[in-house]
Tab-separated table of C-alpha atoms in Angstrom:
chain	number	residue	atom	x	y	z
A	1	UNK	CA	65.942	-7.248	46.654
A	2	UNK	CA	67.302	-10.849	46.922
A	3	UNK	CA	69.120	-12.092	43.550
A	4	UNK	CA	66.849	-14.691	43.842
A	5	UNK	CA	63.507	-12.632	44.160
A	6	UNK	CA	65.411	-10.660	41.277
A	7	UNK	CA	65.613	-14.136	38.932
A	8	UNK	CA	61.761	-15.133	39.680
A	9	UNK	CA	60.478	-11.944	38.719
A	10	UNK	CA	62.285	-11.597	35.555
A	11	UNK	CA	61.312	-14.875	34.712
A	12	UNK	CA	57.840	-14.356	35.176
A	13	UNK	CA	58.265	-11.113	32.749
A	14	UNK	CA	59.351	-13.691	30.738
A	15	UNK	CA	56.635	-15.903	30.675
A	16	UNK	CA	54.422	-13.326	29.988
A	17	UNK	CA	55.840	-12.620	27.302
A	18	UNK	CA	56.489	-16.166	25.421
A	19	UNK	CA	52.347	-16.142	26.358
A	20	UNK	CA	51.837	-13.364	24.555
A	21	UNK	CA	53.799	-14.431	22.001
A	22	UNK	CA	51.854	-17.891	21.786
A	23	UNK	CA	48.938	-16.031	22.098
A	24	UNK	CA	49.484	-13.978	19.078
A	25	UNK	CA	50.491	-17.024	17.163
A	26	UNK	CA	47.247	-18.988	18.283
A	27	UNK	CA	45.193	-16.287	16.810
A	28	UNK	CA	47.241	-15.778	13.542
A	29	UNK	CA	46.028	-19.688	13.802
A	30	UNK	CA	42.699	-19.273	14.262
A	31	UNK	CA	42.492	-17.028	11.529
A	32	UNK	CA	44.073	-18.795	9.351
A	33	UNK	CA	41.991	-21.451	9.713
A	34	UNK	CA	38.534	-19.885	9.653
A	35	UNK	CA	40.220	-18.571	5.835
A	36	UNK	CA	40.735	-22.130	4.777
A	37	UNK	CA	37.443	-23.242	6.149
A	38	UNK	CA	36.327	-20.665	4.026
A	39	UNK	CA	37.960	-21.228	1.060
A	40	UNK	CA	37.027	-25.662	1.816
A	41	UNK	CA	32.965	-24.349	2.143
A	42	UNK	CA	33.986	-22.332	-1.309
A	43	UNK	CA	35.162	-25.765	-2.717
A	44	UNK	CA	32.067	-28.308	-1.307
A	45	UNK	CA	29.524	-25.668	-1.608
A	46	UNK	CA	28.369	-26.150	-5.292
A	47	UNK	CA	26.530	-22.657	-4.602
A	48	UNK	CA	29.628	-21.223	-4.968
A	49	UNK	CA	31.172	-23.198	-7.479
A	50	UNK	CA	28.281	-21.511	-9.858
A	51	UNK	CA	28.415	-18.582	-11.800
A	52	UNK	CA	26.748	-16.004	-9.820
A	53	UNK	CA	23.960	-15.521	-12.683
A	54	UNK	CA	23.127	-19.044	-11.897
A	55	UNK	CA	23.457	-18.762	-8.057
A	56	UNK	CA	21.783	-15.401	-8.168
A	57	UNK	CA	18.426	-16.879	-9.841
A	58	UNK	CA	18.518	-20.005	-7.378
A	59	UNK	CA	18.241	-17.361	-4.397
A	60	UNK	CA	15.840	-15.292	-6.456
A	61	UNK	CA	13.770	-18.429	-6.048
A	62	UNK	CA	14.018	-19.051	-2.589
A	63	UNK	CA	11.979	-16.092	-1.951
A	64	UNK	CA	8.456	-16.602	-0.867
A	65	UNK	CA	5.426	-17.099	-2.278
A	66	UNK	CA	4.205	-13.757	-0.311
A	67	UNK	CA	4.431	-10.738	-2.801
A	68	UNK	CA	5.548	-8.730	0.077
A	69	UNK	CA	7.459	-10.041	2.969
A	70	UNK	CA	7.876	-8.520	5.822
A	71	UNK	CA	11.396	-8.256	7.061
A	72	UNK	CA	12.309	-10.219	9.912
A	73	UNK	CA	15.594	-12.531	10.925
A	74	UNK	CA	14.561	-15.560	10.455
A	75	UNK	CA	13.091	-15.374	6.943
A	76	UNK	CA	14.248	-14.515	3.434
A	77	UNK	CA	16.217	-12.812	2.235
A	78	UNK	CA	18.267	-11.937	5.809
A	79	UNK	CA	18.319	-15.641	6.974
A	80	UNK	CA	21.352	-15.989	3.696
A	81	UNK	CA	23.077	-13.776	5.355
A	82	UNK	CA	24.012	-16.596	8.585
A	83	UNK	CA	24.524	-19.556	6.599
A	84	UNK	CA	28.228	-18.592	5.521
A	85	UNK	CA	30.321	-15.776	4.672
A	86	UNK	CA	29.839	-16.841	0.762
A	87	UNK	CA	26.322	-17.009	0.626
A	88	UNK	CA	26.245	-13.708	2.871
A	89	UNK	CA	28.189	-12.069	0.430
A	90	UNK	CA	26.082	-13.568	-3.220
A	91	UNK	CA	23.151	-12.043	-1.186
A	92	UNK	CA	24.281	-8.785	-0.635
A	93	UNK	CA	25.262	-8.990	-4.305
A	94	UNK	CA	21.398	-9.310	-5.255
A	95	UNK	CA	20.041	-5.970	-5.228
A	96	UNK	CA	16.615	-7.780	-6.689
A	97	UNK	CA	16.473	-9.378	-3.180
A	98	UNK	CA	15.640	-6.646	-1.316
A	99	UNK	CA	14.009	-4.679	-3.357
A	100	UNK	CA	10.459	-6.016	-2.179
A	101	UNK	CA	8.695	-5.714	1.114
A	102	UNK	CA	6.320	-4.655	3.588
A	103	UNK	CA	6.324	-2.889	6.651
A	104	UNK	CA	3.325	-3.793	9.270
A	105	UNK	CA	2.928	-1.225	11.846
A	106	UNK	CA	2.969	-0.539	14.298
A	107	UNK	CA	6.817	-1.956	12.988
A	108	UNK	CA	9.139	-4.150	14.750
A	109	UNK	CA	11.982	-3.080	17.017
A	110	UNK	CA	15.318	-2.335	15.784
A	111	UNK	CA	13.259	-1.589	12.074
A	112	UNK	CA	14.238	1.805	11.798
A	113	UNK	CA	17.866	1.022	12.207
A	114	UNK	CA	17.911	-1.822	9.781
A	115	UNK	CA	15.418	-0.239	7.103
A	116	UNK	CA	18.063	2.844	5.760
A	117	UNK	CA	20.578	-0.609	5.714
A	118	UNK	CA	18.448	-2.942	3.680
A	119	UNK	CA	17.482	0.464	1.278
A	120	UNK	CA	21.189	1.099	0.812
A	121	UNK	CA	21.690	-2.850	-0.530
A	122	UNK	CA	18.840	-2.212	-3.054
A	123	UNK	CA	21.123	-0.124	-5.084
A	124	UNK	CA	18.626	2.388	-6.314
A	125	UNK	CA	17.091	-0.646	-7.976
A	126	UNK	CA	13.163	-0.302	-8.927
A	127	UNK	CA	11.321	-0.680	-5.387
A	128	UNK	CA	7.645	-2.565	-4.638
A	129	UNK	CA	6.403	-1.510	-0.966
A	130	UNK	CA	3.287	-2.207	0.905
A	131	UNK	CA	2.614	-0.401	4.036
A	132	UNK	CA	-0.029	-1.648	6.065
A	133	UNK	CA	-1.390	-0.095	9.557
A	134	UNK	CA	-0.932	3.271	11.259
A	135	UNK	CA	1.737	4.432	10.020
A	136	UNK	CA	5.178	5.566	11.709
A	137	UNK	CA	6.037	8.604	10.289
A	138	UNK	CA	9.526	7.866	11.194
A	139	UNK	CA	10.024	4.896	9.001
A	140	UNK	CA	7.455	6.763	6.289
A	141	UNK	CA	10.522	9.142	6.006
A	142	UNK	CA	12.725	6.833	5.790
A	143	UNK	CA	11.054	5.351	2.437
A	144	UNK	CA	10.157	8.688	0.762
A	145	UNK	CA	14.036	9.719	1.293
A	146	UNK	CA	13.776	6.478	-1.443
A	147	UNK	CA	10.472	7.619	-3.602
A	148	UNK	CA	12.353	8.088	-6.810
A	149	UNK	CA	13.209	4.296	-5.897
A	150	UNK	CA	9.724	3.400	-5.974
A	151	UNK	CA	8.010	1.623	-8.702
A	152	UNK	CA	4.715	-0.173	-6.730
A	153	UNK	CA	3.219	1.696	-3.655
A	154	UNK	CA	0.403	-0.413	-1.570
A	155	UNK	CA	-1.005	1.410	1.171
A	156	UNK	CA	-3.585	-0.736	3.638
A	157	UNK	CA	-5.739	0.998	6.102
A	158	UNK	CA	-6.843	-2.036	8.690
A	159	UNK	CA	-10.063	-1.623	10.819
A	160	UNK	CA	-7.252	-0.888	13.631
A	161	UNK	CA	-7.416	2.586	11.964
A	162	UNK	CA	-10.694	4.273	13.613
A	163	UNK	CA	-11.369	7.460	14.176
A	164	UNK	CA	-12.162	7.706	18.370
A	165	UNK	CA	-14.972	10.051	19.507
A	166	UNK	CA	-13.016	13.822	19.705
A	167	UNK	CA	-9.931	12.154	18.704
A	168	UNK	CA	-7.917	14.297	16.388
A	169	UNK	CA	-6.939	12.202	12.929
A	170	UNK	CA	-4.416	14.910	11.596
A	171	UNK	CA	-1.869	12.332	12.530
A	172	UNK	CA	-3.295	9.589	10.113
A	173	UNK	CA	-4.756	11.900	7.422
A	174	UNK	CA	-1.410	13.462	6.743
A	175	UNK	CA	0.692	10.483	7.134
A	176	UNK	CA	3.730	11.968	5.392
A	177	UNK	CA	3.721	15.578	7.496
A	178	UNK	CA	7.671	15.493	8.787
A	179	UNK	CA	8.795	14.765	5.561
A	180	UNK	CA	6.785	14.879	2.197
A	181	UNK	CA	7.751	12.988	-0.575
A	182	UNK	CA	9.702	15.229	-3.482
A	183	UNK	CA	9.528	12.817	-6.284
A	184	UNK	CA	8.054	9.641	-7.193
A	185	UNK	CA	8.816	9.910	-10.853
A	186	UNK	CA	9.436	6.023	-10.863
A	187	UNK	CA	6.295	4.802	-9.855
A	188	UNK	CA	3.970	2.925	-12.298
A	189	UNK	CA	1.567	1.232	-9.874
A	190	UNK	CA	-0.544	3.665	-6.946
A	191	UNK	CA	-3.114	1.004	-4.639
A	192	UNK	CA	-4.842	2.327	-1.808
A	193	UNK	CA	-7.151	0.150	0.065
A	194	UNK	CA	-9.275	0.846	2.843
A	195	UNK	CA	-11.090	-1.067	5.583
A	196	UNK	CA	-14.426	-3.392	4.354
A	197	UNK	CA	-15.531	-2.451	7.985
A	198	UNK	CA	-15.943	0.985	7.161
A	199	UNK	CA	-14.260	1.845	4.131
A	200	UNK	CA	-12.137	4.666	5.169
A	201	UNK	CA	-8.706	5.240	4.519
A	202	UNK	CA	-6.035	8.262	5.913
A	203	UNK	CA	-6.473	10.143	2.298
A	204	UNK	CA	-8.299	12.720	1.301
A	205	UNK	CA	-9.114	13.878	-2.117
A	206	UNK	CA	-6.209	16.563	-2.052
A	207	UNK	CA	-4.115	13.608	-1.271
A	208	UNK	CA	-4.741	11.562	-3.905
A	209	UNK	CA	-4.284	14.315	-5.963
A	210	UNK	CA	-0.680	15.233	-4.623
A	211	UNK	CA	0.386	12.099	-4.871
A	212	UNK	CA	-0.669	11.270	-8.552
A	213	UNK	CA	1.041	14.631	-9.089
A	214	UNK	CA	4.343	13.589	-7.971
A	215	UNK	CA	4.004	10.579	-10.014
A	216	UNK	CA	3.884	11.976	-13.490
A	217	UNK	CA	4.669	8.448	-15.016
A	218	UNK	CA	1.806	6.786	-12.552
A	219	UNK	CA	0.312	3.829	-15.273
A	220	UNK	CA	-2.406	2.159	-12.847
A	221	UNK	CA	-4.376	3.243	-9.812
A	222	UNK	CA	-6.484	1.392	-7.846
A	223	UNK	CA	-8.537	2.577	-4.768
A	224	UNK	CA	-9.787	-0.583	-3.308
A	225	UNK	CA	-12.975	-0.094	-0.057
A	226	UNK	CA	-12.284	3.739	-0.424
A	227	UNK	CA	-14.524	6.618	0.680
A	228	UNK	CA	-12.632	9.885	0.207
A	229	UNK	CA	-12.754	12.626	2.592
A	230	UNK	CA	-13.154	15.891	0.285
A	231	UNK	CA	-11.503	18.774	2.154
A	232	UNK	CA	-11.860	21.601	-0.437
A	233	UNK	CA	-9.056	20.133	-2.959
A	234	UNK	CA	-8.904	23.702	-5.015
A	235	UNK	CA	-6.763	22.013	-8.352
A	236	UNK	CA	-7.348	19.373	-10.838
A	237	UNK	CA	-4.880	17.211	-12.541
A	238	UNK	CA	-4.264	16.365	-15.946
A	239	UNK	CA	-2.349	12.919	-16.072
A	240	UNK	CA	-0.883	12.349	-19.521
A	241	UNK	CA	0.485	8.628	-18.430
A	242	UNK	CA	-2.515	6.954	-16.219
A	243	UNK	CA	-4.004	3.912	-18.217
A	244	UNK	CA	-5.949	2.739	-16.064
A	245	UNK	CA	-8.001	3.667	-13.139
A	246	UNK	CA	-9.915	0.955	-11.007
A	247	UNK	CA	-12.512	2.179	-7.967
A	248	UNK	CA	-13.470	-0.761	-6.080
A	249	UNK	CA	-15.981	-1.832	-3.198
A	250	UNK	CA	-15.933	-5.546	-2.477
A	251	UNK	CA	-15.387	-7.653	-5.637
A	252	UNK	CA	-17.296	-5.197	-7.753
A	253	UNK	CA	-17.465	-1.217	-8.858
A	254	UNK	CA	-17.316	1.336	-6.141
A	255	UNK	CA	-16.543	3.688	-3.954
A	256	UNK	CA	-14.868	7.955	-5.142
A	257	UNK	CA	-17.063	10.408	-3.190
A	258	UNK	CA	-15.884	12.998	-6.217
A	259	UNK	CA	-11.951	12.539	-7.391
A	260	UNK	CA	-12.986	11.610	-10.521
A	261	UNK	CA	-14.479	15.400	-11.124
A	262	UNK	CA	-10.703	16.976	-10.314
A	263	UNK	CA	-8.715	14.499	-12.716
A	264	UNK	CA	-8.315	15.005	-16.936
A	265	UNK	CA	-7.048	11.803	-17.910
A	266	UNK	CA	-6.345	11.723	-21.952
A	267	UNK	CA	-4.654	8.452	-22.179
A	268	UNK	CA	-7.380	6.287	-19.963
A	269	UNK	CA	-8.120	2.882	-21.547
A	270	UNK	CA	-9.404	1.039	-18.139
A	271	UNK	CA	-11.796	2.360	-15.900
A	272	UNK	CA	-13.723	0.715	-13.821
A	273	UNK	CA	-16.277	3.157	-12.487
A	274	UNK	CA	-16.974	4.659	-9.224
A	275	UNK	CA	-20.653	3.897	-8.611
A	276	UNK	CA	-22.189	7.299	-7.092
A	277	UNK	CA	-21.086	9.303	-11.259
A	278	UNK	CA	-24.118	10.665	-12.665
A	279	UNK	CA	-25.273	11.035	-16.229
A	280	UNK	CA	-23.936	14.488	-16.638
A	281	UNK	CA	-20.452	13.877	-14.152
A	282	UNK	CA	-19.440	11.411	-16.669
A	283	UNK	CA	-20.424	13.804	-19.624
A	284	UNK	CA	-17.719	16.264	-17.999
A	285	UNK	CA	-15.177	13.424	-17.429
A	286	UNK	CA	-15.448	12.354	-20.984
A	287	UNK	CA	-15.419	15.828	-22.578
A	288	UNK	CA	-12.062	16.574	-20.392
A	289	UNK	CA	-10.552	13.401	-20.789
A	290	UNK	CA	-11.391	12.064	-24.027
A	291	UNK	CA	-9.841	8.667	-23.098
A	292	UNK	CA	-9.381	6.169	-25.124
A	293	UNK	CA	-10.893	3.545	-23.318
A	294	UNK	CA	-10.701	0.078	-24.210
A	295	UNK	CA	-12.498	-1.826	-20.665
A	296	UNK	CA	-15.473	-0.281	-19.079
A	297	UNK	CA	-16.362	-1.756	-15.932
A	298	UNK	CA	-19.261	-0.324	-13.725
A	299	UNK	CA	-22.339	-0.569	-11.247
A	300	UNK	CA	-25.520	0.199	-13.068
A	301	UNK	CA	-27.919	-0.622	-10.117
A	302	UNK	CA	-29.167	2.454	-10.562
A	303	UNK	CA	-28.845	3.359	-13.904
A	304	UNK	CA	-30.782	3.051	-17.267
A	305	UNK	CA	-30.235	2.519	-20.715
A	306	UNK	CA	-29.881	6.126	-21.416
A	307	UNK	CA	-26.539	5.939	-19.456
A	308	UNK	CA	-25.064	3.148	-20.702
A	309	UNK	CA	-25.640	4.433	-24.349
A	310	UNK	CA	-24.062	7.434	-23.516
A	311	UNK	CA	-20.678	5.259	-22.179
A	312	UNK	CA	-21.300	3.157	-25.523
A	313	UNK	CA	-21.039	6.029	-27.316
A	314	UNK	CA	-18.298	8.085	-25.534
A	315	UNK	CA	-16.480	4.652	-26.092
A	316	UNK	CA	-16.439	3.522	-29.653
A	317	UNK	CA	-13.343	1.420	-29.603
A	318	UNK	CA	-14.678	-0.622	-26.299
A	319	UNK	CA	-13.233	-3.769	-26.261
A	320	UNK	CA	-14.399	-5.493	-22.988
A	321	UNK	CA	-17.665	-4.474	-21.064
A	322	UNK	CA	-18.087	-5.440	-18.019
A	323	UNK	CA	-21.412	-4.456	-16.281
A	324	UNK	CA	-22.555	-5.633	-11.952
A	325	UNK	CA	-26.234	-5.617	-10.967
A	326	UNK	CA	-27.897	-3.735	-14.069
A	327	UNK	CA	-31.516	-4.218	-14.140
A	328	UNK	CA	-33.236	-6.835	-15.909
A	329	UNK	CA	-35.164	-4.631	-18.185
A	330	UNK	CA	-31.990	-2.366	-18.679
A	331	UNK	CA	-30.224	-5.455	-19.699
A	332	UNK	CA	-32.721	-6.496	-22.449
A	333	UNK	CA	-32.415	-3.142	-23.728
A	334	UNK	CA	-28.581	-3.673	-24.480
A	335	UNK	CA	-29.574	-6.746	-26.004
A	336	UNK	CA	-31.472	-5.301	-28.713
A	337	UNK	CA	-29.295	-2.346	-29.042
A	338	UNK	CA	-26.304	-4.847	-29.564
A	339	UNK	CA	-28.886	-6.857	-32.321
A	340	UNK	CA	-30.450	-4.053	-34.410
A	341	UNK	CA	-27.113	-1.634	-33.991
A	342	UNK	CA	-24.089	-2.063	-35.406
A	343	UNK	CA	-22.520	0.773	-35.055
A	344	UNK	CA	-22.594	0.484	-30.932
A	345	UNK	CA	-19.450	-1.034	-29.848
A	346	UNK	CA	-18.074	-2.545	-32.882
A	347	UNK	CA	-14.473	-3.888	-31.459
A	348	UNK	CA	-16.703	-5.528	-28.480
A	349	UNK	CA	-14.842	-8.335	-28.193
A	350	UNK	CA	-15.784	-9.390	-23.919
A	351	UNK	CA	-18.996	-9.003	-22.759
A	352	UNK	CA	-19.350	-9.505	-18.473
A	353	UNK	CA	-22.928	-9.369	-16.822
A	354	UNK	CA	-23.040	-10.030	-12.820
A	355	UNK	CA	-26.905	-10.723	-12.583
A	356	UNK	CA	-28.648	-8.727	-9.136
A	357	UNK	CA	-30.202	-10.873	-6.850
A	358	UNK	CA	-33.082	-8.435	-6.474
A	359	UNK	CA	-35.539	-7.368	-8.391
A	360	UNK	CA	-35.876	-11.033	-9.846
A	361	UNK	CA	-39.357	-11.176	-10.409
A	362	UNK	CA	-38.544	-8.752	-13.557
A	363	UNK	CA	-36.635	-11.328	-15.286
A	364	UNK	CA	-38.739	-12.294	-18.271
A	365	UNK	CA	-38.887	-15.098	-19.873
A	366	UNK	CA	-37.137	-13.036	-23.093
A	367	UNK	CA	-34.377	-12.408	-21.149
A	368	UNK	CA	-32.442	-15.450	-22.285
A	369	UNK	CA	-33.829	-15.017	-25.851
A	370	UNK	CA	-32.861	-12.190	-26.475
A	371	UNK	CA	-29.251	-12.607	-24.920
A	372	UNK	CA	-28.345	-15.561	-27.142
A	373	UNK	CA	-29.800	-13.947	-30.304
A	374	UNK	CA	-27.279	-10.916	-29.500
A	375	UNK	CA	-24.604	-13.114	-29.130
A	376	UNK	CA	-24.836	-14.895	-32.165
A	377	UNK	CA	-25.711	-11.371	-34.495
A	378	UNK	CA	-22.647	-10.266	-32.915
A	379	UNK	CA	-20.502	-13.186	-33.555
A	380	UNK	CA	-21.593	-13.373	-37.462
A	381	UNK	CA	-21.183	-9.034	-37.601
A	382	UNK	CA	-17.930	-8.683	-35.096
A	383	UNK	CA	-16.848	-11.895	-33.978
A	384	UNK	CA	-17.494	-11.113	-30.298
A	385	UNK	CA	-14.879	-13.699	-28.600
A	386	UNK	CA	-16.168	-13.883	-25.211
A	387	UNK	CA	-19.179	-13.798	-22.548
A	388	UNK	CA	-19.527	-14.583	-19.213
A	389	UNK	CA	-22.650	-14.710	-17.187
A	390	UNK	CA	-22.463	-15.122	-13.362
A	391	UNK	CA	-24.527	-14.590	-9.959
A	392	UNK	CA	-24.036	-14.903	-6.531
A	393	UNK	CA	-27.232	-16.900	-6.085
A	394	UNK	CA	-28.646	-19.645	-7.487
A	395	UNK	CA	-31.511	-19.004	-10.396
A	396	UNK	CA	-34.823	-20.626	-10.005
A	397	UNK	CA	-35.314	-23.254	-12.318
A	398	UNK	CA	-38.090	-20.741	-13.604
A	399	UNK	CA	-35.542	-18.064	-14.661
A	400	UNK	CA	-32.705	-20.471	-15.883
A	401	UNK	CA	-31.901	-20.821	-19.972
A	402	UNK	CA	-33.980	-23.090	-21.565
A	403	UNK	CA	-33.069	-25.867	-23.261
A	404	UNK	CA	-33.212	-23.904	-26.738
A	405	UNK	CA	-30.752	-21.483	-25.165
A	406	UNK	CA	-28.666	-23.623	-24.158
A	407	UNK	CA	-28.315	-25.234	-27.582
A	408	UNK	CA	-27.585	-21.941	-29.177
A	409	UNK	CA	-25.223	-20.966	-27.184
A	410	UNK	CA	-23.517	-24.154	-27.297
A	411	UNK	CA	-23.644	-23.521	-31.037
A	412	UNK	CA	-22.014	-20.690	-30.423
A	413	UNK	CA	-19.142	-22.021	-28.098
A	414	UNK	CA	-18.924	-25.107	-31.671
A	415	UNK	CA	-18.000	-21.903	-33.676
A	416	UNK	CA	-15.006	-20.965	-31.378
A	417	UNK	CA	-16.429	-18.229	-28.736
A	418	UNK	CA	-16.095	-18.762	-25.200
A	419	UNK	CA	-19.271	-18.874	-23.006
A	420	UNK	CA	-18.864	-19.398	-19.441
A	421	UNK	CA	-22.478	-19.443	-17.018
A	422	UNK	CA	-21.888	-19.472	-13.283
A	423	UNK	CA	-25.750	-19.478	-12.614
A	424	UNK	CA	-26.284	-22.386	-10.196
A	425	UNK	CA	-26.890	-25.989	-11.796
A	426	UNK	CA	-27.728	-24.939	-15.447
């Protein structure tokens, strides 16, 4: 090799290396810089220049108006997390802001690699979840390896959820089979709601049951467009903590198909009632139970005045009635049992009636006599605070309050009690 060829090459070794070298120093640059960009942001942001109490409750209001977002890039709480390294790292400081959410199935892609990472940055902070859809039993594991996190559970059962001819369901009734939950100790709210297309939801009596089990300290439960499938549940439950229990179909009373006869529930003071409990199933409720119940709500199209004395009287310390599509006549007879006896409901303090729309032709013309005379014996005897009055249709002018009525009762609303009519153009 030439001395020359010799010189080039170790000159070119050299230039390498200076390259390197400036190379090296260009990044140290770099870096240096994106750490005083950082710290100028830090300055100018006046986010950061807060106390991160302050800061913390600005991004606490940021959140949406939804009670349970669904977790997705472009929306809060992740979208703080590409705005800046500062506000990334306030975020991640907010356990509150990721303690709510909801998971639609079937669930986005990439969700079960994200949803153990946005668990781990609640902290073991108090968790509110909705899941709606057929559910993913891989991401249901995911959140009961959290249940003693959980304070509010909201399970949704679309119309997607339909049972196909010979199809076998196992997979939706026992949505948690890979990995049941072992303790939901935490949770204070339990709502289940089905489909209004056909009311059915992936439970069965058994699993209601299970689940309120796990949940010793379980304070409200509400089973919204429900029709239970009873598959031989062989145990009741006594729940020392439930106070309140709500069964609903539509906007009113509904729904059970029989898990009120396996629960004992002796601290009850809400209930509104499933609508297919007989006279003598809620005589065995009540002698279980004994609850303390303060609001009754229920459908009485079917009942008579022999039933609702015998809630009246299983109820003494009633505070709020609240009754959908009782009879006429069965109405009148509260009336007078509200005039001539004290002793019913004397802490009555809200009084609901949803008039039916059938049957109308047995509304007399005492109806509204008899009404307003209760109301104001009741208001002189127990000061009765409240009553509304409401329909889904609009009353005949036949049927409507006369004009005497309507003067008592706005004699009655002079004296202090509220009266609200939602009867058509009274």
């Amino acid at each position: 090799m030439s001395s020359a060829e010799e010189e080039l090459r170790t000159r070119l070794i050299e230039l390498d290396n200076e390259i390197d070298a400036q190379k090296t120093v260009l990044l140290n640059l770099e870096h240096e810089k994106c750490l005083v960009q950082r710290r100028l942001n830090a300055v100018l942001d006046p986010i950061t220049r807060l106390p991160l109490e302050i800061s913390s409750l600005i991004f606490m209001m940021l959140q949406p108006r939804d009670p349970f977002p669904i977790p997705r890039p472009n929306k809060m709480p992740m979208v703080l997390l590409n705005v800046c390294n500062s506000w990334s790292n306030i975020a991640l400081s907010i356990p509150a802001l990721w303690t709510t959410f909801a998971i639609l199935f079937p669930c986005a892609k990439g969700l079960k690699d994200l949803l153990p990472v946005w668990l781990e940055r609640t902290r073991g902070q108090p968790l509110s979840v909705c899941l709606d859809g057929v559910f993913d039993h891989d991401v249901v594991d995911i959140i009961w390896k959290h249940g003693k996190q959980l304070k509010y559970l909201e399970i949704w059962a679309e119309d997607r959820i339909k049972k196909k001819a010979g199809a076998d369901d196992s997979r939706v009734m026992r949505f948690w089979e890979k990995m049941p939950p072992e303790d939901l100790s935490s949770l204070k709210v339990l709502k289940l709601c089905g489909s209004s297309w056909d009311r059915t939801l992936p439970f069965s009596i058994r699993h209601i049951v299970e689940l309120m089990n796990l949940a010793p300290n379980l304070n409200d439960c509400f089973l919204q467009e429900v029709r239970l499938a009873d598959d031989g549940c062989r145990a009741g439950l006594v729940h020392s903590k439930l106070r309140r229990l709500s069964f609903r179909r539509g906007n009113g009373p509904g729904g059970d198909n029989g898990l009120v006869h396996y629960l004992s529930l002796p601290a009850l003071e809400v209930l509104c009632m499933p609508d297919r409990l007989s006279t003598s199933e809620w005589d065995v409720f009540v002698e279980e139970s004994s609850p303390p119940l303060r609001e009754l709500e229920l459908l009485a199209s079917h009942s008579d005045f022999a039933f609702f004395k015998k809630c009246f009287e299983a109820t003494p310390d009633l505070e709020r009635f609240e009754v959908w599509s009782a009879k006429y006549p069965v109405l009148e007879e509260m009336f007078e049992a509200l005039m001539l006896s004290p002793d019913l409901l004397p802490n009555l303090s809200t009084l609901v009636i949803h008039l039916p729309n059938i049957e109308l032709f047995n509304m007399s013309n005492s109806f509204w006599k008899k009404l307003s005379t209760a109301l104001a014996i009741r208001r002189r005897r127990t000061g009765i605070r409240e009553f509304h009055c409401d329909s889904t249709f609009e009353l005949p002018p036949s049927k409507m309050p006369g004009l005497g009525i309507l003067d008592a009762l706005k004699e009655l609303r002079r004296d202090g009690m509220k009266i609200q009519l939602n009867i058509g153009a009274a």
